[in-house]
Coordinates of C-alpha atoms and ligand atoms in Angstrom, one line a residue:
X1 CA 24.6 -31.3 -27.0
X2 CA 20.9 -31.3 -25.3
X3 CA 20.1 -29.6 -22.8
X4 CA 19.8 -32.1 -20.1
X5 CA 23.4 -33.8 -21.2
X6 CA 24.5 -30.3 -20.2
X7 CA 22.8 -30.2 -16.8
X8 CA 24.2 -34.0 -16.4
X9 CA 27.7 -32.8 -17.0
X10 CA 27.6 -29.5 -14.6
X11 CA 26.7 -31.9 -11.6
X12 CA 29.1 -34.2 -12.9
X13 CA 31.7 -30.9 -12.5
X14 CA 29.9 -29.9 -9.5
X15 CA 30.6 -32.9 -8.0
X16 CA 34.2 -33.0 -8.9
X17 CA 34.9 -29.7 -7.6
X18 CA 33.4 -30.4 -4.2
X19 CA 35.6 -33.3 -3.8
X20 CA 38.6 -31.4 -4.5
X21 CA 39.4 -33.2 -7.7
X22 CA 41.9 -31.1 -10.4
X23 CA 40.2 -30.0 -13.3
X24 CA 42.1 -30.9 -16.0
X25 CA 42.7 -29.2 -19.8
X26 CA 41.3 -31.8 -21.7
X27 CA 38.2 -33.1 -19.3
X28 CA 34.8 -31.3 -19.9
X29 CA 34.3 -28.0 -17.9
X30 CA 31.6 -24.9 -18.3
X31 CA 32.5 -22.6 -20.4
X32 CA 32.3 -19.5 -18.2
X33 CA 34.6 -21.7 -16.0
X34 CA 37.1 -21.8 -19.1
X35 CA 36.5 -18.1 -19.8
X36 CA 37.1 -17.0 -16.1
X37 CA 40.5 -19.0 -15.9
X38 CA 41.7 -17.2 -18.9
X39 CA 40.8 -14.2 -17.7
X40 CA 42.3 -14.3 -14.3
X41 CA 45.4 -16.9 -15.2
X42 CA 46.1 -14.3 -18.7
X43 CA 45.9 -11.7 -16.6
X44 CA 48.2 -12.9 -14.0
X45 CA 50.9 -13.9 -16.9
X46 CA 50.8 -9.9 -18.1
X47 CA 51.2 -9.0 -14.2
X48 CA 54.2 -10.8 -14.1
X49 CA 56.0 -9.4 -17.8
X50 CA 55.0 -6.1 -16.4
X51 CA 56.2 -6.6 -13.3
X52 CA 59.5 -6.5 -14.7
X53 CA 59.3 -2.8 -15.9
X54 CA 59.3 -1.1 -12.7
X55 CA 62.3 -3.4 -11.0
X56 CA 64.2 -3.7 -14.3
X57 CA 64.9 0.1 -14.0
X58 CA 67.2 -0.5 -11.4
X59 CA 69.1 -3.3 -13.0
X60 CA 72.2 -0.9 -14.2
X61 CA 72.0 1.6 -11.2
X62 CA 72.1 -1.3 -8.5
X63 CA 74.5 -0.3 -5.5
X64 CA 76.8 -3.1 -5.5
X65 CA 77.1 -6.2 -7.7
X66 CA 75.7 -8.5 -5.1
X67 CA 72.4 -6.6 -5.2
X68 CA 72.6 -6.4 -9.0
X69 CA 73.0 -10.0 -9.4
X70 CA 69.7 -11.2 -7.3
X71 CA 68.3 -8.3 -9.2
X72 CA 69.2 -9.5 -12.3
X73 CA 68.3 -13.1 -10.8
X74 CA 64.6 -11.7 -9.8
X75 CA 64.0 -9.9 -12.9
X76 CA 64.2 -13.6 -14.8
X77 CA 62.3 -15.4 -12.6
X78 CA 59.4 -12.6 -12.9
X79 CA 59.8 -13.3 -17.0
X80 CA 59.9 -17.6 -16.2
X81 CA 56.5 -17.1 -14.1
X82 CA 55.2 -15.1 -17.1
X83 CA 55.7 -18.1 -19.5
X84 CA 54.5 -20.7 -17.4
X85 CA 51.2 -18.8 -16.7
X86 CA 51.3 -17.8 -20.5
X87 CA 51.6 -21.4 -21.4
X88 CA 49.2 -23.1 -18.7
X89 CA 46.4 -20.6 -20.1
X90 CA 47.3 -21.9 -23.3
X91 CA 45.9 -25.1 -22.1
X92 CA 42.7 -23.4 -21.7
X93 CA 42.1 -23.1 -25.9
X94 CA 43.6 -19.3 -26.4
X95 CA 46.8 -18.5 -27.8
X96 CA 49.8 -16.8 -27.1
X97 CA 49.0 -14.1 -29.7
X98 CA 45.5 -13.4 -28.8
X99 CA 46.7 -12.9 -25.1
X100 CA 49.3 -10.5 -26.2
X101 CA 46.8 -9.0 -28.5
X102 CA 44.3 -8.3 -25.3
X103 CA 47.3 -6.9 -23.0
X104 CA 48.3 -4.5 -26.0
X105 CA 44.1 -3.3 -26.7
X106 CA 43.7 -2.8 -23.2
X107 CA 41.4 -5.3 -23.1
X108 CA 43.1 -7.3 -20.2
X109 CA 44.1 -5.6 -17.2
X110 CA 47.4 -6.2 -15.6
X111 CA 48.0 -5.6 -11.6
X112 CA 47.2 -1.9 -10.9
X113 CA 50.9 -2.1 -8.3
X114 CA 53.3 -2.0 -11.8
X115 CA 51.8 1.6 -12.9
X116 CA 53.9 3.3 -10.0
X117 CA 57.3 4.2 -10.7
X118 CA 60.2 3.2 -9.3
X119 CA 61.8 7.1 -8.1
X120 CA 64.7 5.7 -5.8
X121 CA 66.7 2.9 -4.8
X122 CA 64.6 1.8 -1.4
X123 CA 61.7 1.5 -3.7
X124 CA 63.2 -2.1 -5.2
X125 CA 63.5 -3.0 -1.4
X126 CA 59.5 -1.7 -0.8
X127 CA 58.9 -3.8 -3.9
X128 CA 60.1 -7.5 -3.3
X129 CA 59.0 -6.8 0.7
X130 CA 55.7 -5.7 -0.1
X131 CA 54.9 -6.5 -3.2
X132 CA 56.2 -9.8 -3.5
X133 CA 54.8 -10.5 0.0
X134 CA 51.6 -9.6 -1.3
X135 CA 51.9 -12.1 -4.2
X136 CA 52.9 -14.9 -1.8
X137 CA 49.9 -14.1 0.1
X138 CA 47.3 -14.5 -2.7
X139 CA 49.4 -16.7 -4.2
X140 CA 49.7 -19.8 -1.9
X141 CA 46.5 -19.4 -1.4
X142 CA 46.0 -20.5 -5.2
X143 CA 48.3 -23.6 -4.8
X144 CA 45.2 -24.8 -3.7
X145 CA 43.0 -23.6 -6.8
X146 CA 40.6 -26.1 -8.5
X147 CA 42.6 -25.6 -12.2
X148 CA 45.3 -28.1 -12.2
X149 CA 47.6 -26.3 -14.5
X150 CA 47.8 -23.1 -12.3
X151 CA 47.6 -25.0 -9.1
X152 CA 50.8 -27.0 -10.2
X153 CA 52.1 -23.2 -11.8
X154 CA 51.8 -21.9 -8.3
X155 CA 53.7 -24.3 -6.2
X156 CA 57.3 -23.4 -8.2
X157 CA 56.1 -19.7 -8.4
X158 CA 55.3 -19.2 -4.8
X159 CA 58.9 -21.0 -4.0
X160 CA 60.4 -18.5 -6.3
X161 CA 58.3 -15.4 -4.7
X162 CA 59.7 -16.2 -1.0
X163 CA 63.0 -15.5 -2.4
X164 CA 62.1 -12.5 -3.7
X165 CA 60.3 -11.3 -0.9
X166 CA 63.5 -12.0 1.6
X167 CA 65.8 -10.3 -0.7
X168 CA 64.1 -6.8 -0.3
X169 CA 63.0 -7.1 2.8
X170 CA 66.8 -7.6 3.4
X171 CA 67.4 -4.1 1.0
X172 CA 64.9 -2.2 3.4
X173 CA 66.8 -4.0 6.8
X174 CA 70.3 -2.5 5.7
X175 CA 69.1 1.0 4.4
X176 CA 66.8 1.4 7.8
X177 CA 70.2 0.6 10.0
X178 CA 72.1 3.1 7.3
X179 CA 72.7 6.9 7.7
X180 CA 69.5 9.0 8.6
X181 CA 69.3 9.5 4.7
X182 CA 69.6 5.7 4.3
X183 CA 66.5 5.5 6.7
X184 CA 64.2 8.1 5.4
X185 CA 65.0 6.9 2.3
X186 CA 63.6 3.2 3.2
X187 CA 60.7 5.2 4.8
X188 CA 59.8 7.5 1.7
X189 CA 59.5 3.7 -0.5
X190 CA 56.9 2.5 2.7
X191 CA 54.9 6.0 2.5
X192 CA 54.3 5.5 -1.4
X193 CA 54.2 1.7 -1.8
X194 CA 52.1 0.4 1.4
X195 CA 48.7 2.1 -0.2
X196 CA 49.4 0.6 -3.5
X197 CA 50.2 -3.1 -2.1
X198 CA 47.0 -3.0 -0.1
X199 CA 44.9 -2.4 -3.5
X200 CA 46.8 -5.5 -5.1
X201 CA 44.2 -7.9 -3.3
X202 CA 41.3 -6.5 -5.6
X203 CA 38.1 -3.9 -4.6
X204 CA 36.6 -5.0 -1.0
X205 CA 34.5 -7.8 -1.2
X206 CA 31.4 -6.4 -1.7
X207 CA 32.2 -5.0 -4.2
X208 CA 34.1 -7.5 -6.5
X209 CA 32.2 -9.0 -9.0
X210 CA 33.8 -11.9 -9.4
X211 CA 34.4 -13.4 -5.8
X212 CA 31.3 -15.6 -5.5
X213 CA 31.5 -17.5 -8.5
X214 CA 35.3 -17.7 -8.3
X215 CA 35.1 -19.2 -4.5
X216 CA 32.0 -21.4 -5.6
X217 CA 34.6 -23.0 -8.2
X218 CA 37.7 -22.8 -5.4
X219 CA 39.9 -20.3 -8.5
X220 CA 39.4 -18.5 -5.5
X221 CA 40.2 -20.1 -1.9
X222 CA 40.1 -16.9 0.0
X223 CA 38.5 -13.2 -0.3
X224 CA 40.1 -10.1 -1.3
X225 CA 39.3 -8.7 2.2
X226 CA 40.4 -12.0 3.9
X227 CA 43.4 -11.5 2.0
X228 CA 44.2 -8.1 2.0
X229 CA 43.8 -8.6 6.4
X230 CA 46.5 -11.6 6.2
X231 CA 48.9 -9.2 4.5
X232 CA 48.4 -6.3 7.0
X233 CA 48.9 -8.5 10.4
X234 CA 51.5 -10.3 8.8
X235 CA 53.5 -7.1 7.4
X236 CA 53.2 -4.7 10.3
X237 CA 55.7 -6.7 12.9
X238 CA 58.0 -6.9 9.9
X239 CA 57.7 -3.0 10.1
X240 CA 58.3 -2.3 13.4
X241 CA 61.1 -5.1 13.5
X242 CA 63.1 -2.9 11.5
X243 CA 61.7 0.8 13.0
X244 CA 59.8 1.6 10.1
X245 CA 56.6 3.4 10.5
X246 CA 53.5 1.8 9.0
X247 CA 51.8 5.1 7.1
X248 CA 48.6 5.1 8.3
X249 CA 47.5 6.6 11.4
X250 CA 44.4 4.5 12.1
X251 CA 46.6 1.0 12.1
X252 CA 46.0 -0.2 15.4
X253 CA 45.6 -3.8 17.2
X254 CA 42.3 -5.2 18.2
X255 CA 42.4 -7.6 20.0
X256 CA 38.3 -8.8 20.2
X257 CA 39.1 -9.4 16.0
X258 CA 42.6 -10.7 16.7
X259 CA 43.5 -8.8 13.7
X260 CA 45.1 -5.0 12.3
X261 CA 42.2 -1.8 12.3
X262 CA 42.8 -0.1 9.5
X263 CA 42.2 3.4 7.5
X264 CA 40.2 3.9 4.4
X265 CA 42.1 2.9 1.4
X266 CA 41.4 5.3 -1.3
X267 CA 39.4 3.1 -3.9
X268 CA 38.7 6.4 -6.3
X269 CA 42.8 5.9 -7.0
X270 CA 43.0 2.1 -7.3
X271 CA 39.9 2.4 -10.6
X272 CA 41.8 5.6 -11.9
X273 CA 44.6 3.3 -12.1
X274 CA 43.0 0.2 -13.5
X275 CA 41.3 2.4 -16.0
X276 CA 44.7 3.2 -17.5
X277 CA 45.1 6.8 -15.5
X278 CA 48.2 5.7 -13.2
X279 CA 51.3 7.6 -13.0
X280 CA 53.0 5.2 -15.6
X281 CA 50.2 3.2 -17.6
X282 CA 51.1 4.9 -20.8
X283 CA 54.7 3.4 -20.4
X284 CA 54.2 0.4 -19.4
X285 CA 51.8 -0.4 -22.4
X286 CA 54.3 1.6 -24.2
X287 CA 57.2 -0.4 -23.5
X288 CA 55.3 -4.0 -23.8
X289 CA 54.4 -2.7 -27.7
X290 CA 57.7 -1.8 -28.2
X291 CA 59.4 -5.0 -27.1
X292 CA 56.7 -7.3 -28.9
X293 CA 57.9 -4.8 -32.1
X294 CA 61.5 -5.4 -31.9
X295 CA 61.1 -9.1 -31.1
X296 CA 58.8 -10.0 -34.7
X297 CA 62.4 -10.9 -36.0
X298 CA 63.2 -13.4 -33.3
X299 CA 59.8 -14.8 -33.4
X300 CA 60.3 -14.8 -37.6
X301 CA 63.7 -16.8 -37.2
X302 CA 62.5 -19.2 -34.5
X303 CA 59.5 -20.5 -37.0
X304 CA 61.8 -20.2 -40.2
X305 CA 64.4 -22.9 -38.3
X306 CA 61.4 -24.9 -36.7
X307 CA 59.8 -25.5 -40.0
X308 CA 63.7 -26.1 -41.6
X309 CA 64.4 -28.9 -38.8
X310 CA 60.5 -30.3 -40.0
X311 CA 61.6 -30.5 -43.7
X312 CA 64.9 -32.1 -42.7
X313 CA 63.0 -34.8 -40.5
X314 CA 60.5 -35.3 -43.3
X315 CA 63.1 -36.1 -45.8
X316 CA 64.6 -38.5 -43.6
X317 CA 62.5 -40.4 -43.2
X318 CA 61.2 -40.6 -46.6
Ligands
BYC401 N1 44.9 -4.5 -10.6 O1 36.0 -9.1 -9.1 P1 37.4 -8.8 -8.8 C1 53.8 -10.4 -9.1 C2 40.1 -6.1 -11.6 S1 52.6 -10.2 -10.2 C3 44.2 -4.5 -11.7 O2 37.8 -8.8 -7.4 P2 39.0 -11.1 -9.4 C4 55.1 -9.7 -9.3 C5 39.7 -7.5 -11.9 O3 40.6 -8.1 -12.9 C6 51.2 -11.1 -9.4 N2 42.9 -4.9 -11.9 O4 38.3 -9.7 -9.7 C7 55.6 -9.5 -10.6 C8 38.3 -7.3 -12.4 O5 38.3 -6.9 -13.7 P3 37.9 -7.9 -14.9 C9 49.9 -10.6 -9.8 C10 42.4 -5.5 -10.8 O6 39.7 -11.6 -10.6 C11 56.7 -8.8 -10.8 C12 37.8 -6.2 -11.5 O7 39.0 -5.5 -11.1 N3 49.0 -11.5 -9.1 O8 53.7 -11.1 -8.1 O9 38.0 -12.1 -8.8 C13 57.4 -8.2 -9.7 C14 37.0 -6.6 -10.3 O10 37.8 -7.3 -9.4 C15 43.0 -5.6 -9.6 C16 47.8 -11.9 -9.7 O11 47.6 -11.6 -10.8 C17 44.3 -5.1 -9.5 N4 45.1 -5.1 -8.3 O12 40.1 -10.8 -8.2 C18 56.9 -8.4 -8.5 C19 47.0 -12.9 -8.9 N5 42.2 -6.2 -8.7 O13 39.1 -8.9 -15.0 C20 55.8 -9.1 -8.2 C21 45.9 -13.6 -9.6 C22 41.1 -6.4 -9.3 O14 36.6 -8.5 -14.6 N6 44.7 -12.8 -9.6 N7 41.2 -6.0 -10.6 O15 37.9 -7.0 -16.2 C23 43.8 -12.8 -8.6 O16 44.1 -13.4 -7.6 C24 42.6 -12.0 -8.9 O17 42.4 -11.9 -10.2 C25 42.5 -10.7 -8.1 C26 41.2 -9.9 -8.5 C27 42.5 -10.9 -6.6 C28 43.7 -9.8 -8.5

């Protein structure tokens, strides 16, 4: 294609984008456009498969077998967002396989919140309240994204994610009205999990490498800082509904912002972890390999009966 057909075509995109048009698989878009989505949208997919790692360790251990059914229930509905990410990428001219392939290398990240562990029961609570909150948060804000496939991905996901986020903000409600061990237990799973939720949103604007293009092409509606702020004033009233005790001593009200002061967060942590030196990288990577592993028969039988059912259709109809 010339040159100029090419400048043609990206204020032809330009164009579209501005007017909030969907982008859609099949219409023409710039390639770094293409390779951004599949970075981001892949890497949300592993985010999710991972995601079920942490929570999933609680499955068998749950108190009761109310909490072990929405457990159970949650745990799926992480795996169904992972799929429909997976196959909306897909769209974008990359396989299943070489997406796999990229988690497994290393090669694509997954959210740095999954390489904590899960120590305690409170901590499945501190996970759908905080982590799941800070999903929603990013996440409705990508309703709006310029991609139709993960625009459309995110409605049903972000539905799916309030649920989530009720059920343990609930598990935190009952443990902090519990017995005093009850209650420090609840308080323990803030201490460790609030630091990690804040570095969910991504490095601080200034130093994220991908905001401006991403915004300029609306992937992106909102900052990582913008954000990361949302999450804080909306979480902290949830804290002190249920007298639990935000840890960070410089969280405190302005009013002239209209918005939560807060401390440092410690970035030298959030790049150890995205490099692979979290508390639980090696597992997680270790327990992704071993499931893709174990599932080659599965995968095996599933294209031995498709191609079967193909044969039997082609000598019908002949
Ligand atoms: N962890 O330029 P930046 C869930 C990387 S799962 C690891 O700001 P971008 C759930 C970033 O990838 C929901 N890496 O990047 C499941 C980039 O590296 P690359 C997960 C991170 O993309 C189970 C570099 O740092 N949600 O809800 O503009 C149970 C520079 O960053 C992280 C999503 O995936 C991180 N936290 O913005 C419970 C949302 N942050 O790729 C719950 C979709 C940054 O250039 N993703 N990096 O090698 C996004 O919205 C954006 O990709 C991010 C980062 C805001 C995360």
């Amino acid at each position: 294609m010339s040159e100029e057909k090419i400048k043609d075509l990206e204020a032809w995109f330009e164009a579209r984008i501005a007017n909030e048009e969907k982008i859609e698989p099949k219409d023409w878009m710039p390639e770094k456009y293409r390779q951004t989505h599949i970075r981001q949208m892949s890497q949300h997919a592993h985010s999710e498969i991972v995601g079920m790692l942490p929570e999933g360790n609680w499955i068998t251990r749950a108190p009761s077998l109310r909490r072990k059914v929405a457990l159970l229930a949650k745990v799926q509905d992480e795996a169904g967002h992972g799929l429909y990410l997976y196959s909306a990428t897909e769209t974008l001219g990359i396989s299943r396989e070489e997406m796999i392939e990229q988690l497994h290398s290393g090669k694509a990240k997954y959210s740095s919140i999954f390489n904590y562990p899960t120590i305690s029961w409170a901590d499945i609570g501190a996970i759908g309240w905080l982590v799941d909150g800070a999903a929603i948060i990013n996440q409705v804000a990508l309703c709006g994204t310029s991609f139709g496939p993960y625009a459309r991905a995110m409605v049903r996901i972000c539905k799916e994610e309030s649920f989530h986020q009720r059920q343990g903000y609930e598990i935190m409600l009952t443990l902090a009205r519990g017995s005093n061990e009850q209650k420090a237990m609840a308080q323990d799973a803030l201490n460790r999990w609030w630091w990690p939720s804040l570095m969910m949103f991504g490095p601080r604007d200034e130093d994220s490498p991908n905001t401006a293009q991403s915004m300029k092409w609306k992937l992106k509606r909102k900052s990582n800082d913008e954000l990361r702020q949302q999450f804080i004033d909306q979480t902290v009233p949830q804290a002190d509904l249920i007298d639990l005790k935000i840890p960070d001593p410089d969280l405190k009200w302005n009013e002239e912002r209209g918005h939560y002061d807060f401390g440092p967060i410690d970035w030298e942590e959030f790049w150890q972890v995205v490099k692979g030196h979290g508390p639980c990288n090696k597992e997680r990577l270790a327990a992704r390999k071993n499931a893709w592993a174990n599932g080659e028969w599965v995968r095996d039988a599933a294209l031995a009966y498709s191609e079967k059912q193909k044969s039997k259709e082609l000598n019908k109809a002949s």
